[in-house]
Amino acid sequence: MSQQHTLQVTLAPALSKEPLKPVSPPTNIQQEQVKEPTPLPAPHQKVPLEVPGKGVPEKEGELQQQEPQQQEQQQQQQESQEQEKHVEQQQQQQGSQEQEKHVEQQQQQQQESQEKEKHVEQQQQQESQEQEKHHVEQQQQQESQEKEKHVEQQQQQQQESQEKEKHVEQQQQQQQQESQEQEKHVEQQQQQQESQEKEKHVEQQQQQESQEQEKHVEQQQQQESQEQEKHVEQQQQQESQEKEKHVEQQQQQQQESQEKEKHVEQQQQQQQESQEKEKHVEQQQQQQESQEKEKHVEQQQQQESQEQAKHVEQQQKQQESQEKEQHVKQLEQKKVLGQRLDQELAKKDEQLEKKGEQLLQQ
């Protein structure tokens, strides 16, 4: 009988290596979910092929067939485990790369947000500095305008004082003219009275006596007129000297005002230089220090302006008091002159009456 030998022919399992699907980025980094590995396809079963052989029993063929099947199963298990490990490693690598990418994106976003914040802070600082500069420039403009107004007011006050002085001089001249006219009028009246009385006495008496009396009267009049002229000249000299003194005082005051203006201009220049230095320092220092310095400068300027205004007011008061004193003195002098003239007229009247009585008695 012909024996049949069964040969075991094993076919290598065709493992389907499918491409891995891309894993979506994890919503939460701490909670990552790894997909389960895709199940491997079942290996191809062995197909026993019966080959006729000689002298091999059937039981031995079965044993030989079972042993390679076990070996193949073990190999298949090992390969499937290795594939699962390989898939897990690939998935872990992809997850770690995606995590790194996500972390890098977060870092970039943080850097961008920080840069934006820095840019916004720089813009805010620049705007605040520009606002401070604009505020300081406005204050400087206001101070310069106030100083110009103060200077204009001083000039107006000087002009008004000069106009007042001119007005006072005109009044004095008018008063002098009126006094001179009054004196002339009084002299004319006296001469008329004396001439009338003399004519009466001359008509009663002889021509010789009248001539002697007229000569005597003329001599007295000349002496009196000379004395009055001397007195008037002395008064005029005194008044001219006082006017010269007053003019010198005005010139001194003008010089003082000019020196003050120069001092004010120097102060303005110094203030401008100090303000430029302060600007340079303010850019380096804090805003609080700059504000305190500005307040201190404003207080100093206010004090100086107040002191200047007080000084000007004191000068004006002194001028007014001096002018009032001079006016009172002039009035007193005029009163004294009027009293003297009245007394002299009364004396002349008495002398004429006495002479008339003597002539009548003779």
GROMACS .gro file of C-alpha atoms in nm:
model
  362
    1MET     CA    1   0.000   0.000   0.000
    2SER     CA    2   0.120   0.335  -0.085
    3GLN     CA    3   0.173   0.559   0.218
    4GLN     CA    4   0.079   0.929   0.199
    5HIS     CA    5   0.303   1.187   0.372
    6THR     CA    6   0.137   1.515   0.474
    7LEU     CA    7   0.369   1.814   0.435
    8GLN     CA    8   0.284   2.130   0.622
    9VAL     CA    9   0.321   2.439   0.402
   10THR     CA   10   0.296   2.766   0.597
   11LEU     CA   11   0.225   3.093   0.427
   12ALA     CA   12   0.363   3.407   0.581
   13PRO     CA   13   0.082   3.628   0.716
   14ALA     CA   14   0.029   3.936   0.507
   15LEU     CA   15   0.013   4.204   0.772
   16SER     CA   16  -0.177   4.501   0.647
   17LYS     CA   17   0.010   4.815   0.750
   18GLU     CA   18  -0.243   5.088   0.723
   19PRO     CA   19  -0.129   5.450   0.745
   20LEU     CA   20  -0.190   5.608   1.086
   21LYS     CA   21  -0.471   5.854   1.108
   22PRO     CA   22  -0.376   6.210   1.222
   23VAL     CA   23  -0.470   6.269   1.582
   24SER     CA   24  -0.658   6.588   1.659
   25PRO     CA   25  -0.479   6.827   1.906
   26PRO     CA   26  -0.589   6.764   2.267
   27THR     CA   27  -0.833   7.015   2.410
   28ASN     CA   28  -0.676   6.975   2.753
   29ILE     CA   29  -0.305   6.906   2.787
   30GLN     CA   30  -0.337   6.731   3.122
   31GLN     CA   31  -0.610   6.495   2.996
   32GLU     CA   32  -0.481   6.325   2.686
   33GLN     CA   33  -0.664   6.043   2.529
   34VAL     CA   34  -0.468   5.795   2.323
   35LYS     CA   35  -0.663   5.607   2.062
   36GLU     CA   36  -0.669   5.237   2.083
   37PRO     CA   37  -0.458   5.057   1.827
   38THR     CA   38  -0.644   4.933   1.530
   39PRO     CA   39  -0.697   4.553   1.543
   40LEU     CA   40  -0.467   4.360   1.326
   41PRO     CA   41  -0.618   4.139   1.062
   42ALA     CA   42  -0.637   3.771   1.141
   43PRO     CA   43  -0.346   3.568   0.998
   44HIS     CA   44  -0.410   3.333   0.718
   45GLN     CA   45  -0.483   2.986   0.826
   46LYS     CA   46  -0.258   2.707   0.727
   47VAL     CA   47  -0.375   2.496   0.443
   48PRO     CA   48  -0.265   2.134   0.481
   49LEU     CA   49  -0.155   1.980   0.164
   50GLU     CA   50  -0.159   1.611   0.139
   51VAL     CA   51   0.138   1.476  -0.042
   52PRO     CA   52   0.159   1.106  -0.103
   53GLY     CA   53   0.449   0.951   0.081
   54LYS     CA   54   0.587   0.617   0.167
   55GLY     CA   55   0.606   0.453   0.509
   56VAL     CA   56   0.487   0.750   0.730
   57PRO     CA   57   0.204   0.678   0.971
   58GLU     CA   58  -0.090   0.921   1.002
   59LYS     CA   59  -0.037   0.991   1.374
   60GLU     CA   60   0.311   1.120   1.325
   61GLY     CA   61   0.185   1.354   1.057
   62GLU     CA   62  -0.069   1.500   1.292
   63LEU     CA   63   0.194   1.565   1.563
   64GLN     CA   64   0.422   1.731   1.310
   65GLN     CA   65   0.129   1.946   1.199
   66GLN     CA   66   0.044   2.068   1.558
   67GLU     CA   67   0.396   2.185   1.653
   68PRO     CA   68   0.445   2.444   1.373
   69GLN     CA   69   0.097   2.577   1.441
   70GLN     CA   70   0.191   2.659   1.800
   71GLN     CA   71   0.515   2.824   1.688
   72GLU     CA   72   0.328   3.033   1.434
   73GLN     CA   73   0.074   3.145   1.691
   74GLN     CA   74   0.355   3.253   1.926
   75GLN     CA   75   0.526   3.444   1.647
   76GLN     CA   76   0.199   3.607   1.550
   77GLN     CA   77   0.139   3.716   1.912
   78GLN     CA   78   0.489   3.859   1.939
   79GLU     CA   79   0.450   4.047   1.612
   80SER     CA   80   0.111   4.185   1.714
   81GLN     CA   81   0.255   4.303   2.049
   82GLU     CA   82   0.550   4.465   1.875
   83GLN     CA   83   0.314   4.638   1.629
   84GLU     CA   84   0.099   4.762   1.919
   85LYS     CA   85   0.409   4.896   2.098
   86HIS     CA   86   0.524   5.063   1.777
   87VAL     CA   87   0.181   5.223   1.726
   88GLU     CA   88   0.172   5.342   2.089
   89GLN     CA   89   0.521   5.491   2.054
   90GLN     CA   90   0.420   5.673   1.737
   91GLN     CA   91   0.102   5.803   1.902
   92GLN     CA   92   0.300   5.916   2.208
   93GLN     CA   93   0.552   6.092   1.985
   94GLN     CA   94   0.272   6.267   1.795
   95GLY     CA   95   0.102   6.368   2.121
   96SER     CA   96   0.429   6.503   2.266
   97GLN     CA   97   0.502   6.696   1.944
   98GLU     CA   98   0.151   6.841   1.945
   99GLN     CA   99   0.190   6.935   2.311
  100GLU     CA  100   0.523   7.104   2.235
  101LYS     CA  101   0.361   7.291   1.945
  102HIS     CA  102   0.072   7.397   2.167
  103VAL     CA  103   0.314   7.513   2.441
  104GLU     CA  104   0.519   7.704   2.183
  105GLN     CA  105   0.201   7.869   2.051
  106GLN     CA  106   0.104   7.968   2.405
  107GLN     CA  107   0.453   8.110   2.466
  108GLN     CA  108   0.436   8.306   2.140
  109GLN     CA  109   0.094   8.440   2.237
  110GLN     CA  110   0.227   8.542   2.579
  111GLN     CA  111   0.527   8.712   2.419
  112GLU     CA  112   0.301   8.896   2.173
  113SER     CA  113   0.068   9.006   2.456
  114GLN     CA  114   0.368   9.124   2.661
  115GLU     CA  115   0.506   9.317   2.362
  116LYS     CA  116   0.164   9.473   2.304
  117GLU     CA  117   0.144   9.575   2.673
  118LYS     CA  118   0.494   9.725   2.655
  119HIS     CA  119   0.399   9.915   2.340
  120VAL     CA  120   0.081  10.046   2.506
  121GLU     CA  121   0.277  10.151   2.818
  122GLN     CA  122   0.535  10.333   2.604
  123GLN     CA  123   0.259  10.513   2.415
  124GLN     CA  124   0.092  10.612   2.743
  125GLN     CA  125   0.423  10.742   2.883
  126GLN     CA  126   0.488  10.942   2.567
  127GLU     CA  127   0.137  11.089   2.576
  128SER     CA  128   0.174  11.180   2.946
  129GLN     CA  129   0.512  11.345   2.880
  130GLU     CA  130   0.368  11.540   2.585
  131GLN     CA  131   0.073  11.651   2.800
  132GLU     CA  132   0.311  11.768   3.074
  133LYS     CA  133   0.520  11.961   2.820
  134HIS     CA  134   0.206  12.121   2.678
  135HIS     CA  135   0.088  12.212   3.029
  136VAL     CA  136   0.427  12.366   3.117
  137GLU     CA  137   0.432  12.564   2.789
  138GLN     CA  138   0.083  12.699   2.859
  139GLN     CA  139   0.190  12.807   3.211
  140GLN     CA  140   0.498  12.980   3.069
  141GLN     CA  141   0.286  13.164   2.811
  142GLN     CA  142   0.043  13.277   3.082
  143GLU     CA  143   0.329  13.399   3.303
  144SER     CA  144   0.489  13.592   3.014
  145GLN     CA  145   0.152  13.750   2.927
  146GLU     CA  146   0.095  13.850   3.291
  147LYS     CA  147   0.444  14.003   3.309
  148GLU     CA  148   0.380  14.198   2.988
  149LYS     CA  149   0.051  14.324   3.132
  150HIS     CA  150   0.230  14.425   3.452
  151VAL     CA  151   0.493  14.617   3.252
  152GLU     CA  152   0.220  14.787   3.046
  153GLN     CA  153   0.041  14.887   3.367
  154GLN     CA  154   0.364  15.036   3.504
  155GLN     CA  155   0.411  15.231   3.181
  156GLN     CA  156   0.053  15.359   3.199
  157GLN     CA  157   0.106  15.462   3.560
  158GLN     CA  158   0.421  15.650   3.462
  159GLN     CA  159   0.234  15.827   3.182
  160GLU     CA  160  -0.048  15.920   3.420
  161SER     CA  161   0.201  16.053   3.676
  162GLN     CA  162   0.369  16.263   3.405
  163GLU     CA  163   0.032  16.397   3.292
  164LYS     CA  164  -0.055  16.483   3.652
  165GLU     CA  165   0.272  16.669   3.691
  166LYS     CA  166   0.205  16.863   3.370
  167HIS     CA  167  -0.143  16.947   3.496
  168VAL     CA  168  -0.001  17.066   3.830
  169GLU     CA  169   0.256  17.282   3.652
  170GLN     CA  170  -0.017  17.433   3.436
  171GLN     CA  171  -0.224  17.509   3.745
  172GLN     CA  172   0.075  17.669   3.913
  173GLN     CA  173   0.140  17.883   3.607
  174GLN     CA  174  -0.224  17.988   3.594
  175GLN     CA  175  -0.218  18.075   3.965
  176GLN     CA  176   0.099  18.278   3.918
  177GLN     CA  177  -0.058  18.464   3.628
  178GLU     CA  178  -0.373  18.534   3.829
  179SER     CA  179  -0.169  18.657   4.125
  180GLN     CA  180   0.034  18.885   3.900
  181GLU     CA  181  -0.285  19.019   3.741
  182GLN     CA  182  -0.434  19.080   4.084
  183GLU     CA  183  -0.122  19.267   4.194
  184LYS     CA  184  -0.132  19.480   3.879
  185HIS     CA  185  -0.500  19.552   3.934
  186VAL     CA  186  -0.435  19.651   4.298
  187GLU     CA  187  -0.149  19.875   4.195
  188GLN     CA  188  -0.368  20.038   3.933
  189GLN     CA  189  -0.641  20.099   4.187
  190GLN     CA  190  -0.391  20.240   4.434
  191GLN     CA  191  -0.241  20.467   4.171
  192GLN     CA  192  -0.586  20.590   4.069
  193GLN     CA  193  -0.681  20.664   4.429
  194GLU     CA  194  -0.352  20.836   4.500
  195SER     CA  195  -0.371  21.042   4.181
  196GLN     CA  196  -0.726  21.152   4.260
  197GLU     CA  197  -0.631  21.251   4.615
  198LYS     CA  198  -0.321  21.423   4.492
  199GLU     CA  199  -0.518  21.620   4.237
  200LYS     CA  200  -0.754  21.738   4.509
  201HIS     CA  201  -0.465  21.836   4.737
  202VAL     CA  202  -0.281  21.999   4.447
  203GLU     CA  203  -0.587  22.208   4.361
  204GLN     CA  204  -0.612  22.332   4.721
  205GLN     CA  205  -0.245  22.391   4.770
  206GLN     CA  206   0.015  22.547   4.560
  207GLN     CA  207   0.185  22.386   4.266
  208GLN     CA  208   0.522  22.364   4.442
  209GLU     CA  209   0.394  22.160   4.733
  210SER     CA  210   0.209  21.930   4.497
  211GLN     CA  211   0.525  21.873   4.295
  212GLU     CA  212   0.730  21.790   4.606
  213GLN     CA  213   0.467  21.555   4.731
  214GLU     CA  214   0.445  21.384   4.395
  215LYS     CA  215   0.822  21.337   4.390
  216HIS     CA  216   0.817  21.198   4.739
  217VAL     CA  217   0.530  20.962   4.655
  218GLU     CA  218   0.703  20.842   4.338
  219GLN     CA  219   1.018  20.766   4.534
  220GLN     CA  220   0.820  20.565   4.785
  221GLN     CA  221   0.641  20.381   4.506
  222GLN     CA  222   0.969  20.301   4.339
  223GLN     CA  223   1.114  20.169   4.660
  224GLU     CA  224   0.806  19.961   4.729
  225SER     CA  225   0.792  19.829   4.373
  226GLN     CA  226   1.160  19.736   4.392
  227GLU     CA  227   1.105  19.556   4.720
  228GLN     CA  228   0.805  19.372   4.577
  229GLU     CA  229   1.002  19.279   4.267
  230LYS     CA  230   1.285  19.147   4.480
  231HIS     CA  231   1.041  18.948   4.687
  232VAL     CA  232   0.874  18.807   4.373
  233GLU     CA  233   1.214  18.716   4.225
  234GLN     CA  234   1.309  18.535   4.543
  235GLN     CA  235   0.985  18.339   4.535
  236GLN     CA  236   1.035  18.253   4.169
  237GLN     CA  237   1.388  18.133   4.240
  238GLN     CA  238   1.265  17.917   4.524
  239GLU     CA  239   0.991  17.772   4.305
  240SER     CA  240   1.234  17.705   4.018
  241GLN     CA  241   1.474  17.531   4.258
  242GLU     CA  242   1.191  17.320   4.394
  243LYS     CA  243   1.083  17.233   4.040
  244GLU     CA  244   1.439  17.132   3.952
  245LYS     CA  245   1.451  16.912   4.259
  246HIS     CA  246   1.119  16.759   4.163
  247VAL     CA  247   1.245  16.697   3.808
  248GLU     CA  248   1.563  16.536   3.945
  249GLN     CA  249   1.351  16.312   4.167
  250GLN     CA  250   1.140  16.212   3.868
  251GLN     CA  251   1.453  16.132   3.668
  252GLN     CA  252   1.585  15.922   3.953
  253GLN     CA  253   1.253  15.740   3.972
  254GLN     CA  254   1.261  15.680   3.596
  255GLN     CA  255   1.614  15.545   3.626
  256GLU     CA  256   1.502  15.319   3.910
  257SER     CA  257   1.207  15.198   3.701
  258GLN     CA  258   1.440  15.129   3.407
  259GLU     CA  259   1.677  14.940   3.634
  260LYS     CA  260   1.381  14.743   3.767
  261GLU     CA  261   1.275  14.659   3.412
  262LYS     CA  262   1.629  14.542   3.337
  263HIS     CA  263   1.621  14.337   3.656
  264VAL     CA  264   1.287  14.188   3.548
  265GLU     CA  265   1.431  14.101   3.205
  266GLN     CA  266   1.732  13.938   3.370
  267GLN     CA  267   1.499  13.743   3.595
  268GLN     CA  268   1.301  13.634   3.289
  269GLN     CA  269   1.619  13.516   3.118
  270GLN     CA  270   1.728  13.335   3.432
  271GLN     CA  271   1.385  13.180   3.462
  272GLN     CA  272   1.398  13.064   3.100
  273GLU     CA  273   1.741  12.905   3.156
  274SER     CA  274   1.625  12.744   3.480
  275GLN     CA  275   1.312  12.615   3.306
  276GLU     CA  276   1.521  12.455   3.031
  277LYS     CA  277   1.740  12.290   3.295
  278GLU     CA  278   1.430  12.176   3.479
  279LYS     CA  279   1.292  12.022   3.162
  280HIS     CA  280   1.612  11.821   3.120
  281VAL     CA  281   1.596  11.712   3.484
  282GLU     CA  282   1.224  11.638   3.467
  283GLN     CA  283   1.280  11.390   3.182
  284GLN     CA  284   1.514  11.193   3.407
  285GLN     CA  285   1.330  11.229   3.737
  286GLN     CA  286   0.978  11.134   3.844
  287GLN     CA  287   0.664  11.334   3.774
  288GLN     CA  288   0.611  11.422   4.141
  289GLU     CA  289   0.945  11.603   4.170
  290SER     CA  290   0.873  11.806   3.856
  291GLN     CA  291   0.534  11.913   3.991
  292GLU     CA  292   0.685  12.022   4.326
  293LYS     CA  293   0.953  12.227   4.147
  294GLU     CA  294   0.692  12.399   3.931
  295LYS     CA  295   0.487  12.487   4.241
  296HIS     CA  296   0.798  12.630   4.410
  297VAL     CA  297   0.883  12.842   4.103
  298GLU     CA  298   0.526  12.973   4.083
  299GLN     CA  299   0.535  13.074   4.451
  300GLN     CA  300   0.864  13.261   4.405
  301GLN     CA  301   0.728  13.446   4.102
  302GLN     CA  302   0.410  13.541   4.289
  303GLN     CA  303   0.615  13.673   4.582
  304GLU     CA  304   0.838  13.877   4.352
  305SER     CA  305   0.540  14.022   4.164
  306GLN     CA  306   0.369  14.112   4.493
  307GLU     CA  307   0.685  14.279   4.624
  308GLN     CA  308   0.724  14.479   4.301
  309ALA     CA  309   0.361  14.591   4.316
  310LYS     CA  310   0.405  14.700   4.679
  311HIS     CA  311   0.721  14.893   4.591
  312VAL     CA  312   0.542  15.073   4.305
  313GLU     CA  313   0.249  15.161   4.531
  314GLN     CA  314   0.486  15.300   4.795
  315GLN     CA  315   0.661  15.515   4.534
  316GLN     CA  316   0.328  15.648   4.407
  317LYS     CA  317   0.215  15.729   4.760
  318GLN     CA  318   0.541  15.911   4.831
  319GLN     CA  319   0.505  16.115   4.510
  320GLU     CA  320   0.145  16.208   4.593
  321SER     CA  321   0.237  16.309   4.949
  322GLN     CA  322   0.526  16.522   4.824
  323GLU     CA  323   0.305  16.692   4.566
  324LYS     CA  324   0.039  16.760   4.829
  325GLU     CA  325   0.298  16.911   5.065
  326GLN     CA  326   0.432  17.135   4.789
  327HIS     CA  327   0.081  17.248   4.698
  328VAL     CA  328   0.004  17.330   5.065
  329LYS     CA  329   0.328  17.525   5.097
  330GLN     CA  330   0.247  17.727   4.788
  331LEU     CA  331  -0.100  17.808   4.917
  332GLU     CA  332   0.045  17.917   5.251
  333GLN     CA  333   0.299  18.139   5.076
  334LYS     CA  334   0.025  18.297   4.867
  335LYS     CA  335  -0.181  18.365   5.179
  336VAL     CA  336   0.119  18.528   5.346
  337LEU     CA  337   0.181  18.745   5.037
  338GLY     CA  338  -0.184  18.851   5.029
  339GLN     CA  339  -0.175  18.941   5.398
  340ARG     CA  340   0.143  19.144   5.348
  341LEU     CA  341  -0.008  19.331   5.054
  342ASP     CA  342  -0.319  19.409   5.256
  343GLN     CA  343  -0.109  19.535   5.545
  344GLU     CA  344   0.102  19.753   5.315
  345LEU     CA  345  -0.208  19.898   5.152
  346ALA     CA  346  -0.357  19.975   5.490
  347LYS     CA  347  -0.034  20.146   5.596
  348LYS     CA  348  -0.029  20.354   5.279
  349ASP     CA  349  -0.390  20.459   5.332
  350GLU     CA  350  -0.312  20.567   5.687
  351GLN     CA  351  -0.005  20.762   5.574
  352LEU     CA  352  -0.203  20.938   5.301
  353GLU     CA  353  -0.479  21.028   5.545
  354LYS     CA  354  -0.224  21.170   5.790
  355LYS     CA  355  -0.059  21.371   5.514
  356GLY     CA  356  -0.395  21.504   5.402
  357GLU     CA  357  -0.480  21.611   5.754
  358GLN     CA  358  -0.143  21.783   5.790
  359LEU     CA  359  -0.195  21.969   5.464
  360LEU     CA  360  -0.540  22.076   5.567
  361GLN     CA  361  -0.407  22.204   5.899
  362GLN     CA  362  -0.137  22.401   5.721
   0.00000   0.00000   0.00000
